[in-house]
JSON list of C-alpha atoms and ligand atoms in Angstrom, two decimals:
[
{"chain": "A", "resi": 1, "resn": "UNK", "atom": "CA", "xyz": [154.37, 110.31, 103.56]},
{"chain": "A", "resi": 2, "resn": "UNK", "atom": "CA", "xyz": [155.39, 113.44, 101.42]},
{"chain": "A", "resi": 3, "resn": "UNK", "atom": "CA", "xyz": [154.89, 115.49, 104.92]},
{"chain": "A", "resi": 4, "resn": "UNK", "atom": "CA", "xyz": [157.01, 113.15, 107.08]},
{"chain": "A", "resi": 5, "resn": "UNK", "atom": "CA", "xyz": [160.03, 113.42, 104.07]},
{"chain": "A", "resi": 6, "resn": "UNK", "atom": "CA", "xyz": [159.54, 117.07, 104.27]},
{"chain": "A", "resi": 7, "resn": "UNK", "atom": "CA", "xyz": [159.37, 117.53, 107.92]},
{"chain": "A", "resi": 8, "resn": "UNK", "atom": "CA", "xyz": [162.39, 115.22, 108.32]},
{"chain": "A", "resi": 9, "resn": "UNK", "atom": "CA", "xyz": [164.45, 117.77, 106.09]},
{"chain": "A", "resi": 10, "resn": "UNK", "atom": "CA", "xyz": [163.24, 120.87, 107.93]},
{"chain": "A", "resi": 11, "resn": "UNK", "atom": "CA", "xyz": [163.11, 119.92, 111.52]},
{"chain": "A", "resi": 12, "resn": "UNK", "atom": "CA", "xyz": [165.39, 116.78, 111.76]},
{"chain": "A", "resi": 13, "resn": "UNK", "atom": "CA", "xyz": [163.92, 113.21, 112.02]},
{"chain": "A", "resi": 14, "resn": "UNK", "atom": "CA", "xyz": [160.36, 112.88, 112.81]},
{"chain": "A", "resi": 15, "resn": "UNK", "atom": "CA", "xyz": [159.69, 109.71, 114.68]},
{"chain": "A", "resi": 16, "resn": "UNK", "atom": "CA", "xyz": [157.36, 106.96, 113.43]},
{"chain": "A", "resi": 17, "resn": "UNK", "atom": "CA", "xyz": [155.30, 104.53, 115.66]},
{"chain": "A", "resi": 18, "resn": "UNK", "atom": "CA", "xyz": [157.77, 101.97, 116.80]},
{"chain": "A", "resi": 19, "resn": "UNK", "atom": "CA", "xyz": [157.21, 98.38, 116.37]},
{"chain": "A", "resi": 20, "resn": "UNK", "atom": "CA", "xyz": [157.55, 95.77, 119.27]},
{"chain": "A", "resi": 21, "resn": "UNK", "atom": "CA", "xyz": [160.82, 94.12, 119.80]},
{"chain": "A", "resi": 22, "resn": "UNK", "atom": "CA", "xyz": [161.17, 90.52, 120.64]},
{"chain": "A", "resi": 23, "resn": "UNK", "atom": "CA", "xyz": [164.67, 90.05, 121.50]},
{"chain": "A", "resi": 24, "resn": "UNK", "atom": "CA", "xyz": [167.40, 92.45, 122.74]},
{"chain": "A", "resi": 25, "resn": "UNK", "atom": "CA", "xyz": [171.17, 91.90, 123.11]},
{"chain": "A", "resi": 26, "resn": "UNK", "atom": "CA", "xyz": [170.75, 88.24, 122.18]},
{"chain": "A", "resi": 27, "resn": "UNK", "atom": "CA", "xyz": [168.20, 87.87, 124.82]},
{"chain": "A", "resi": 28, "resn": "UNK", "atom": "CA", "xyz": [164.39, 86.25, 123.71]},
{"chain": "A", "resi": 29, "resn": "UNK", "atom": "CA", "xyz": [161.67, 88.83, 125.06]},
{"chain": "A", "resi": 30, "resn": "UNK", "atom": "CA", "xyz": [157.95, 87.98, 125.53]},
{"chain": "A", "resi": 31, "resn": "UNK", "atom": "CA", "xyz": [155.50, 90.09, 123.86]},
{"chain": "A", "resi": 32, "resn": "UNK", "atom": "CA", "xyz": [153.58, 92.85, 125.45]},
{"chain": "A", "resi": 33, "resn": "UNK", "atom": "CA", "xyz": [150.47, 90.78, 124.46]},
{"chain": "A", "resi": 34, "resn": "UNK", "atom": "CA", "xyz": [151.52, 87.59, 126.31]},
{"chain": "A", "resi": 35, "resn": "UNK", "atom": "CA", "xyz": [150.39, 89.39, 129.73]},
{"chain": "A", "resi": 36, "resn": "UNK", "atom": "CA", "xyz": [147.17, 88.13, 131.35]},
{"chain": "A", "resi": 37, "resn": "UNK", "atom": "CA", "xyz": [145.04, 91.09, 132.05]},
{"chain": "A", "resi": 38, "resn": "UNK", "atom": "CA", "xyz": [143.47, 90.69, 135.43]},
{"chain": "A", "resi": 39, "resn": "UNK", "atom": "CA", "xyz": [143.53, 94.12, 136.89]},
{"chain": "A", "resi": 40, "resn": "UNK", "atom": "CA", "xyz": [140.93, 94.92, 139.86]},
{"chain": "A", "resi": 41, "resn": "UNK", "atom": "CA", "xyz": [139.09, 97.07, 137.90]},
{"chain": "A", "resi": 42, "resn": "UNK", "atom": "CA", "xyz": [139.73, 96.19, 134.08]},
{"chain": "A", "resi": 43, "resn": "UNK", "atom": "CA", "xyz": [141.90, 98.26, 132.05]},
{"chain": "A", "resi": 44, "resn": "UNK", "atom": "CA", "xyz": [142.13, 102.15, 132.70]},
{"chain": "A", "resi": 45, "resn": "UNK", "atom": "CA", "xyz": [142.22, 104.89, 130.18]},
{"chain": "A", "resi": 46, "resn": "UNK", "atom": "CA", "xyz": [144.06, 107.73, 131.33]},
{"chain": "A", "resi": 47, "resn": "UNK", "atom": "CA", "xyz": [143.52, 111.13, 129.64]},
{"chain": "A", "resi": 48, "resn": "UNK", "atom": "CA", "xyz": [147.14, 112.28, 129.22]},
{"chain": "A", "resi": 49, "resn": "UNK", "atom": "CA", "xyz": [146.37, 116.09, 128.90]},
{"chain": "A", "resi": 50, "resn": "UNK", "atom": "CA", "xyz": [144.90, 115.90, 132.69]},
{"chain": "A", "resi": 51, "resn": "UNK", "atom": "CA", "xyz": [147.09, 113.52, 134.17]},
{"chain": "A", "resi": 52, "resn": "UNK", "atom": "CA", "xyz": [149.35, 114.47, 136.77]},
{"chain": "A", "resi": 53, "resn": "UNK", "atom": "CA", "xyz": [152.28, 112.65, 138.71]},
{"chain": "A", "resi": 54, "resn": "UNK", "atom": "CA", "xyz": [151.96, 113.69, 142.18]},
{"chain": "A", "resi": 55, "resn": "UNK", "atom": "CA", "xyz": [155.04, 113.05, 144.75]},
{"chain": "A", "resi": 56, "resn": "UNK", "atom": "CA", "xyz": [153.80, 113.71, 148.19]},
{"chain": "A", "resi": 57, "resn": "UNK", "atom": "CA", "xyz": [153.78, 113.04, 152.07]},
{"chain": "A", "resi": 58, "resn": "UNK", "atom": "CA", "xyz": [156.92, 113.31, 153.81]},
{"chain": "A", "resi": 59, "resn": "UNK", "atom": "CA", "xyz": [158.77, 115.41, 151.19]},
{"chain": "A", "resi": 60, "resn": "UNK", "atom": "CA", "xyz": [160.23, 118.70, 151.20]},
{"chain": "A", "resi": 61, "resn": "UNK", "atom": "CA", "xyz": [158.05, 119.79, 148.37]},
{"chain": "A", "resi": 62, "resn": "UNK", "atom": "CA", "xyz": [154.87, 118.41, 146.82]},
{"chain": "A", "resi": 63, "resn": "UNK", "atom": "CA", "xyz": [155.56, 117.85, 142.98]},
{"chain": "A", "resi": 64, "resn": "UNK", "atom": "CA", "xyz": [152.99, 117.76, 140.50]},
{"chain": "A", "resi": 65, "resn": "UNK", "atom": "CA", "xyz": [154.18, 116.75, 136.85]},
{"chain": "A", "resi": 66, "resn": "UNK", "atom": "CA", "xyz": [152.53, 116.63, 133.68]},
{"chain": "A", "resi": 67, "resn": "UNK", "atom": "CA", "xyz": [153.60, 113.30, 131.75]},
{"chain": "A", "resi": 68, "resn": "UNK", "atom": "CA", "xyz": [155.88, 115.28, 129.48]},
{"chain": "A", "resi": 69, "resn": "UNK", "atom": "CA", "xyz": [157.70, 116.70, 132.26]},
{"chain": "A", "resi": 70, "resn": "UNK", "atom": "CA", "xyz": [158.29, 113.40, 133.86]},
{"chain": "A", "resi": 71, "resn": "UNK", "atom": "CA", "xyz": [160.14, 112.56, 130.52]},
{"chain": "A", "resi": 72, "resn": "UNK", "atom": "CA", "xyz": [161.95, 115.85, 130.15]},
{"chain": "A", "resi": 73, "resn": "UNK", "atom": "CA", "xyz": [163.08, 116.37, 133.62]},
{"chain": "A", "resi": 74, "resn": "UNK", "atom": "CA", "xyz": [164.50, 112.73, 134.62]},
{"chain": "A", "resi": 75, "resn": "UNK", "atom": "CA", "xyz": [167.27, 110.64, 132.74]},
{"chain": "A", "resi": 76, "resn": "UNK", "atom": "CA", "xyz": [165.86, 107.54, 131.00]},
{"chain": "A", "resi": 77, "resn": "UNK", "atom": "CA", "xyz": [167.08, 103.91, 131.95]},
{"chain": "A", "resi": 78, "resn": "UNK", "atom": "CA", "xyz": [166.31, 100.71, 130.18]},
{"chain": "A", "resi": 79, "resn": "UNK", "atom": "CA", "xyz": [166.75, 97.24, 131.50]},
{"chain": "A", "resi": 80, "resn": "UNK", "atom": "CA", "xyz": [165.30, 93.73, 130.61]},
{"chain": "A", "resi": 81, "resn": "UNK", "atom": "CA", "xyz": [163.22, 92.25, 133.92]},
{"chain": "A", "resi": 82, "resn": "UNK", "atom": "CA", "xyz": [160.74, 89.37, 134.49]},
{"chain": "A", "resi": 83, "resn": "UNK", "atom": "CA", "xyz": [157.38, 90.02, 135.83]},
{"chain": "A", "resi": 84, "resn": "UNK", "atom": "CA", "xyz": [156.32, 86.86, 137.58]},
{"chain": "A", "resi": 85, "resn": "UNK", "atom": "CA", "xyz": [152.35, 86.83, 138.78]},
{"chain": "A", "resi": 86, "resn": "UNK", "atom": "CA", "xyz": [151.55, 84.86, 141.65]},
{"chain": "A", "resi": 87, "resn": "UNK", "atom": "CA", "xyz": [149.12, 82.88, 139.45]},
{"chain": "A", "resi": 88, "resn": "UNK", "atom": "CA", "xyz": [152.02, 81.33, 137.89]},
{"chain": "A", "resi": 89, "resn": "UNK", "atom": "CA", "xyz": [153.04, 83.02, 134.57]},
{"chain": "A", "resi": 90, "resn": "UNK", "atom": "CA", "xyz": [155.59, 85.42, 133.77]},
{"chain": "A", "resi": 91, "resn": "UNK", "atom": "CA", "xyz": [156.90, 87.81, 131.03]},
{"chain": "A", "resi": 92, "resn": "UNK", "atom": "CA", "xyz": [160.29, 88.92, 130.18]},
{"chain": "A", "resi": 93, "resn": "UNK", "atom": "CA", "xyz": [160.29, 92.72, 128.93]},
{"chain": "A", "resi": 94, "resn": "UNK", "atom": "CA", "xyz": [162.50, 95.46, 127.84]},
{"chain": "A", "resi": 95, "resn": "UNK", "atom": "CA", "xyz": [161.61, 98.15, 130.19]},
{"chain": "A", "resi": 96, "resn": "UNK", "atom": "CA", "xyz": [162.42, 101.96, 129.45]},
{"chain": "A", "resi": 97, "resn": "UNK", "atom": "CA", "xyz": [161.77, 104.56, 132.14]},
{"chain": "A", "resi": 98, "resn": "UNK", "atom": "CA", "xyz": [162.95, 107.00, 134.81]},
{"chain": "A", "resi": 99, "resn": "UNK", "atom": "CA", "xyz": [164.38, 106.10, 138.16]},
{"chain": "A", "resi": 100, "resn": "UNK", "atom": "CA", "xyz": [161.95, 106.32, 141.29]},
{"chain": "A", "resi": 101, "resn": "UNK", "atom": "CA", "xyz": [165.01, 107.50, 143.10]},
{"chain": "A", "resi": 102, "resn": "UNK", "atom": "CA", "xyz": [165.46, 110.75, 140.85]},
{"chain": "A", "resi": 103, "resn": "UNK", "atom": "CA", "xyz": [161.99, 111.81, 141.36]},
{"chain": "A", "resi": 104, "resn": "UNK", "atom": "CA", "xyz": [162.04, 111.06, 144.88]},
{"chain": "A", "resi": 105, "resn": "UNK", "atom": "CA", "xyz": [165.06, 113.01, 145.67]},
{"chain": "A", "resi": 106, "resn": "UNK", "atom": "CA", "xyz": [163.96, 115.81, 143.45]},
{"chain": "A", "resi": 107, "resn": "UNK", "atom": "CA", "xyz": [160.86, 116.30, 145.90]},
{"chain": "A", "resi": 108, "resn": "UNK", "atom": "CA", "xyz": [163.43, 116.05, 148.66]},
{"chain": "A", "resi": 109, "resn": "UNK", "atom": "CA", "xyz": [163.15, 113.00, 151.18]},
{"chain": "A", "resi": 110, "resn": "UNK", "atom": "CA", "xyz": [162.23, 113.91, 154.93]},
{"chain": "A", "resi": 111, "resn": "UNK", "atom": "CA", "xyz": [164.63, 112.05, 157.16]},
{"chain": "A", "resi": 112, "resn": "UNK", "atom": "CA", "xyz": [161.31, 110.48, 159.14]},
{"chain": "A", "resi": 113, "resn": "UNK", "atom": "CA", "xyz": [159.95, 108.61, 155.50]},
{"chain": "A", "resi": 114, "resn": "UNK", "atom": "CA", "xyz": [160.63, 104.94, 155.49]},
{"chain": "A", "resi": 115, "resn": "UNK", "atom": "CA", "xyz": [157.78, 103.68, 153.16]},
{"chain": "A", "resi": 116, "resn": "UNK", "atom": "CA", "xyz": [156.57, 104.63, 149.98]},
{"chain": "A", "resi": 117, "resn": "UNK", "atom": "CA", "xyz": [152.73, 104.18, 148.98]},
{"chain": "A", "resi": 118, "resn": "UNK", "atom": "CA", "xyz": [151.72, 104.14, 145.34]},
{"chain": "A", "resi": 119, "resn": "UNK", "atom": "CA", "xyz": [148.41, 104.97, 144.29]},
{"chain": "A", "resi": 120, "resn": "UNK", "atom": "CA", "xyz": [146.87, 104.39, 140.92]},
{"chain": "A", "resi": 121, "resn": "UNK", "atom": "CA", "xyz": [144.24, 105.59, 138.75]},
{"chain": "A", "resi": 122, "resn": "UNK", "atom": "CA", "xyz": [142.06, 102.32, 139.49]},
{"chain": "A", "resi": 123, "resn": "UNK", "atom": "CA", "xyz": [142.35, 103.30, 143.38]},
{"chain": "A", "resi": 124, "resn": "UNK", "atom": "CA", "xyz": [144.90, 100.34, 143.33]},
{"chain": "A", "resi": 125, "resn": "UNK", "atom": "CA", "xyz": [147.69, 100.54, 145.86]},
{"chain": "A", "resi": 126, "resn": "UNK", "atom": "CA", "xyz": [150.98, 99.08, 146.86]},
{"chain": "A", "resi": 127, "resn": "UNK", "atom": "CA", "xyz": [153.97, 100.12, 149.27]},
{"chain": "A", "resi": 128, "resn": "UNK", "atom": "CA", "xyz": [157.61, 99.69, 149.53]},
{"chain": "A", "resi": 129, "resn": "UNK", "atom": "CA", "xyz": [160.58, 100.17, 152.14]},
{"chain": "A", "resi": 130, "resn": "UNK", "atom": "CA", "xyz": [162.02, 103.55, 150.71]},
{"chain": "A", "resi": 131, "resn": "UNK", "atom": "CA", "xyz": [165.45, 101.76, 150.94]},
{"chain": "A", "resi": 132, "resn": "UNK", "atom": "CA", "xyz": [164.10, 99.16, 148.17]},
{"chain": "A", "resi": 133, "resn": "UNK", "atom": "CA", "xyz": [163.78, 101.94, 145.84]},
{"chain": "A", "resi": 134, "resn": "UNK", "atom": "CA", "xyz": [166.81, 103.97, 146.51]},
{"chain": "A", "resi": 135, "resn": "UNK", "atom": "CA", "xyz": [169.21, 101.05, 146.51]},
{"chain": "A", "resi": 136, "resn": "UNK", "atom": "CA", "xyz": [167.77, 98.92, 143.35]},
{"chain": "A", "resi": 137, "resn": "UNK", "atom": "CA", "xyz": [167.66, 101.46, 140.20]},
{"chain": "A", "resi": 138, "resn": "UNK", "atom": "CA", "xyz": [164.03, 100.83, 140.17]},
{"chain": "A", "resi": 139, "resn": "UNK", "atom": "CA", "xyz": [162.45, 102.49, 137.44]},
{"chain": "A", "resi": 140, "resn": "UNK", "atom": "CA", "xyz": [158.88, 103.63, 136.59]},
{"chain": "A", "resi": 141, "resn": "UNK", "atom": "CA", "xyz": [158.32, 102.49, 132.95]},
{"chain": "A", "resi": 142, "resn": "UNK", "atom": "CA", "xyz": [156.57, 104.51, 130.17]},
{"chain": "A", "resi": 143, "resn": "UNK", "atom": "CA", "xyz": [157.98, 101.93, 127.56]},
{"chain": "A", "resi": 144, "resn": "UNK", "atom": "CA", "xyz": [157.99, 98.37, 127.08]},
{"chain": "A", "resi": 145, "resn": "UNK", "atom": "CA", "xyz": [159.90, 96.35, 124.06]},
{"chain": "A", "resi": 146, "resn": "UNK", "atom": "CA", "xyz": [160.42, 99.89, 122.58]},
{"chain": "A", "resi": 147, "resn": "UNK", "atom": "CA", "xyz": [156.52, 100.66, 122.42]},
{"chain": "A", "resi": 148, "resn": "UNK", "atom": "CA", "xyz": [154.73, 103.30, 124.64]},
{"chain": "A", "resi": 149, "resn": "UNK", "atom": "CA", "xyz": [152.98, 101.17, 127.33]},
{"chain": "A", "resi": 150, "resn": "UNK", "atom": "CA", "xyz": [149.25, 100.71, 125.76]},
{"chain": "A", "resi": 151, "resn": "UNK", "atom": "CA", "xyz": [146.49, 101.53, 128.16]},
{"chain": "A", "resi": 152, "resn": "UNK", "atom": "CA", "xyz": [145.81, 97.99, 129.34]},
{"chain": "A", "resi": 153, "resn": "UNK", "atom": "CA", "xyz": [149.48, 97.73, 130.29]},
{"chain": "A", "resi": 154, "resn": "UNK", "atom": "CA", "xyz": [149.56, 100.69, 132.47]},
{"chain": "A", "resi": 155, "resn": "UNK", "atom": "CA", "xyz": [149.81, 103.80, 130.36]},
{"chain": "A", "resi": 156, "resn": "UNK", "atom": "CA", "xyz": [151.28, 106.26, 131.39]},
{"chain": "A", "resi": 157, "resn": "UNK", "atom": "CA", "xyz": [153.36, 104.59, 134.13]},
{"chain": "A", "resi": 158, "resn": "UNK", "atom": "CA", "xyz": [153.92, 101.03, 135.47]},
{"chain": "A", "resi": 159, "resn": "UNK", "atom": "CA", "xyz": [156.34, 100.49, 138.23]},
{"chain": "A", "resi": 160, "resn": "UNK", "atom": "CA", "xyz": [159.07, 97.91, 137.34]},
{"chain": "A", "resi": 161, "resn": "UNK", "atom": "CA", "xyz": [159.09, 96.25, 140.88]},
{"chain": "A", "resi": 162, "resn": "UNK", "atom": "CA", "xyz": [162.19, 93.69, 140.03]},
{"chain": "A", "resi": 163, "resn": "UNK", "atom": "CA", "xyz": [162.49, 90.65, 142.48]},
{"chain": "A", "resi": 164, "resn": "UNK", "atom": "CA", "xyz": [159.09, 91.28, 143.64]},
{"chain": "A", "resi": 165, "resn": "UNK", "atom": "CA", "xyz": [155.79, 89.71, 142.38]},
{"chain": "A", "resi": 166, "resn": "UNK", "atom": "CA", "xyz": [153.46, 91.38, 139.93]},
{"chain": "A", "resi": 167, "resn": "UNK", "atom": "CA", "xyz": [151.04, 92.67, 142.32]},
{"chain": "A", "resi": 168, "resn": "UNK", "atom": "CA", "xyz": [153.93, 95.03, 143.36]},
{"chain": "A", "resi": 169, "resn": "UNK", "atom": "CA", "xyz": [154.21, 96.28, 139.74]},
{"chain": "A", "resi": 170, "resn": "UNK", "atom": "CA", "xyz": [151.83, 99.00, 139.98]},
{"chain": "A", "resi": 171, "resn": "UNK", "atom": "CA", "xyz": [150.17, 100.11, 136.61]},
{"chain": "A", "resi": 172, "resn": "UNK", "atom": "CA", "xyz": [148.47, 103.76, 135.71]},
{"chain": "A", "resi": 173, "resn": "UNK", "atom": "CA", "xyz": [150.54, 105.12, 138.53]},
{"chain": "A", "resi": 174, "resn": "UNK", "atom": "CA", "xyz": [149.28, 108.63, 139.71]},
{"chain": "A", "resi": 175, "resn": "UNK", "atom": "CA", "xyz": [150.77, 109.16, 143.37]},
{"chain": "A", "resi": 176, "resn": "UNK", "atom": "CA", "xyz": [153.69, 108.49, 144.94]},
{"chain": "A", "resi": 177, "resn": "UNK", "atom": "CA", "xyz": [153.38, 109.32, 148.78]},
{"chain": "A", "resi": 178, "resn": "UNK", "atom": "CA", "xyz": [156.06, 109.10, 151.35]},
{"chain": "A", "resi": 179, "resn": "UNK", "atom": "CA", "xyz": [155.37, 108.14, 154.85]},
{"chain": "A", "resi": 180, "resn": "UNK", "atom": "CA", "xyz": [156.67, 106.89, 158.33]},
{"chain": "A", "resi": 181, "resn": "UNK", "atom": "CA", "xyz": [154.41, 103.80, 158.28]},
{"chain": "A", "resi": 182, "resn": "UNK", "atom": "CA", "xyz": [155.99, 100.40, 157.39]},
{"chain": "A", "resi": 183, "resn": "UNK", "atom": "CA", "xyz": [153.06, 98.68, 158.27]},
{"chain": "A", "resi": 184, "resn": "UNK", "atom": "CA", "xyz": [150.75, 100.29, 155.52]},
{"chain": "A", "resi": 185, "resn": "UNK", "atom": "CA", "xyz": [149.15, 97.48, 153.40]},
{"chain": "A", "resi": 186, "resn": "UNK", "atom": "CA", "xyz": [147.98, 97.77, 149.82]},
{"chain": "A", "resi": 187, "resn": "UNK", "atom": "CA", "xyz": [145.11, 96.36, 147.92]},
{"chain": "A", "resi": 188, "resn": "UNK", "atom": "CA", "xyz": [146.38, 92.87, 147.62]},
{"chain": "A", "resi": 189, "resn": "UNK", "atom": "CA", "xyz": [148.49, 93.03, 150.82]},
{"chain": "A", "resi": 190, "resn": "UNK", "atom": "CA", "xyz": [145.15, 93.62, 152.92]},
{"chain": "A", "resi": 191, "resn": "UNK", "atom": "CA", "xyz": [144.02, 90.58, 151.29]},
{"chain": "A", "resi": 192, "resn": "UNK", "atom": "CA", "xyz": [146.71, 88.39, 152.58]},
{"chain": "A", "resi": 193, "resn": "UNK", "atom": "CA", "xyz": [149.31, 88.71, 150.19]},
{"chain": "A", "resi": 194, "resn": "UNK", "atom": "CA", "xyz": [152.91, 89.29, 151.79]},
{"chain": "A", "resi": 195, "resn": "UNK", "atom": "CA", "xyz": [153.97, 92.88, 152.14]},
{"chain": "A", "resi": 196, "resn": "UNK", "atom": "CA", "xyz": [157.27, 92.59, 150.72]},
{"chain": "A", "resi": 197, "resn": "UNK", "atom": "CA", "xyz": [156.49, 90.40, 147.64]},
{"chain": "A", "resi": 198, "resn": "UNK", "atom": "CA", "xyz": [159.60, 88.95, 147.52]},
{"chain": "A", "resi": 199, "resn": "UNK", "atom": "CA", "xyz": [159.71, 86.38, 144.71]},
{"chain": "A", "resi": 200, "resn": "UNK", "atom": "CA", "xyz": [162.24, 84.22, 146.62]},
{"chain": "A", "resi": 201, "resn": "UNK", "atom": "CA", "xyz": [160.85, 84.20, 150.32]},
{"chain": "A", "resi": 202, "resn": "UNK", "atom": "CA", "xyz": [157.15, 85.01, 150.29]},
{"chain": "B", "resi": 1, "resn": "MTE", "atom": "N1", "xyz": [146.84, 99.80, 139.17]},
{"chain": "B", "resi": 1, "resn": "MTE", "atom": "C1", "xyz": [146.81, 98.43, 138.97]},
{"chain": "B", "resi": 1, "resn": "MTE", "atom": "N2", "xyz": [147.98, 97.89, 138.89]},
{"chain": "B", "resi": 1, "resn": "MTE", "atom": "C2", "xyz": [148.38, 96.40, 138.81]},
{"chain": "B", "resi": 1, "resn": "MTE", "atom": "C3", "xyz": [147.20, 95.60, 139.10]},
{"chain": "B", "resi": 1, "resn": "MTE", "atom": "C4", "xyz": [146.05, 96.29, 139.26]},
{"chain": "B", "resi": 1, "resn": "MTE", "atom": "O1", "xyz": [144.66, 95.72, 139.15]},
{"chain": "B", "resi": 1, "resn": "MTE", "atom": "N3", "xyz": [145.85, 97.92, 139.12]},
{"chain": "B", "resi": 1, "resn": "MTE", "atom": "N4", "xyz": [147.63, 94.47, 139.02]},
{"chain": "B", "resi": 1, "resn": "MTE", "atom": "C5", "xyz": [148.92, 93.88, 139.45]},
{"chain": "B", "resi": 1, "resn": "MTE", "atom": "C6", "xyz": [149.02, 92.27, 138.93]},
{"chain": "B", "resi": 1, "resn": "MTE", "atom": "S1", "xyz": [148.32, 91.36, 140.11]},
{"chain": "B", "resi": 1, "resn": "MTE", "atom": "C7", "xyz": [150.00, 91.77, 137.91]},
{"chain": "B", "resi": 1, "resn": "MTE", "atom": "S2", "xyz": [150.48, 90.53, 137.82]},
{"chain": "B", "resi": 1, "resn": "MTE", "atom": "C8", "xyz": [150.57, 92.85, 137.30]},
{"chain": "B", "resi": 1, "resn": "MTE", "atom": "C9", "xyz": [150.50, 92.65, 135.87]},
{"chain": "B", "resi": 1, "resn": "MTE", "atom": "O2", "xyz": [148.96, 92.54, 135.83]},
{"chain": "B", "resi": 1, "resn": "MTE", "atom": "P1", "xyz": [148.51, 92.50, 134.13]},
{"chain": "B", "resi": 1, "resn": "MTE", "atom": "O3", "xyz": [148.99, 91.36, 133.46]},
{"chain": "B", "resi": 1, "resn": "MTE", "atom": "O4", "xyz": [147.09, 92.72, 134.43]},
{"chain": "B", "resi": 1, "resn": "MTE", "atom": "O5", "xyz": [149.03, 93.90, 133.34]},
{"chain": "B", "resi": 1, "resn": "MTE", "atom": "O6", "xyz": [150.05, 94.25, 137.27]},
{"chain": "B", "resi": 1, "resn": "MTE", "atom": "C10", "xyz": [149.95, 94.66, 138.61]},
{"chain": "B", "resi": 1, "resn": "MTE", "atom": "N5", "xyz": [149.74, 96.29, 138.74]},
{"chain": "B", "resi": 2, "resn": "MO", "atom": "MO1", "xyz": [149.19, 88.98, 139.65]}
]
């Protein structure tokens, strides 16, 4: 405690661990413990010192970012969004993250690209039309309800795929790949779930 006070005087404020918030601008939020954990291989524990976010495929360059670099390089955004799982539960959370659009533009988008495939630490994949990610302020979240994502919630990054079912909200994102194959199907999509995953017309 004394150290924290001294460090505060010498170097400006030292941030202390956050406590989850449960309301935001008058809106009630779910808790980060309201999710049902049913990931294909259970919770993943990503070693952050070895972690790299790779952006590749039909890009001008392949980017490989350590975790801190993602947070330093791109502007931060917050939004309240509800995740609906096909199993019938839902959670409303304050998400904070970086725009997928900013990351893709940084890598440079080849004009032939029309589809984006996300691959996770557990081998899970899902994909989107490039336009969905470019036109809708879609973020990759590193924080939920003001708390850094816990391991079971997708640390270091979960995609906030708003207006899409939960199976499109990939956790533990490691790779973002641009392709020209709109027929790519991810893990659940290959097992019969719709490729667009739209909440309103699946
Ligand atoms: N990497 C990865 N991401 C994933 C999944 C998974 O199994 N692996 N499950 C998806 C599903 S089906 C849902 S509903 C959401 C939220 O699931 P959770 O409650 O298990 O976090 O994460 C999605 N993201
Ligand atoms: Mo789900």
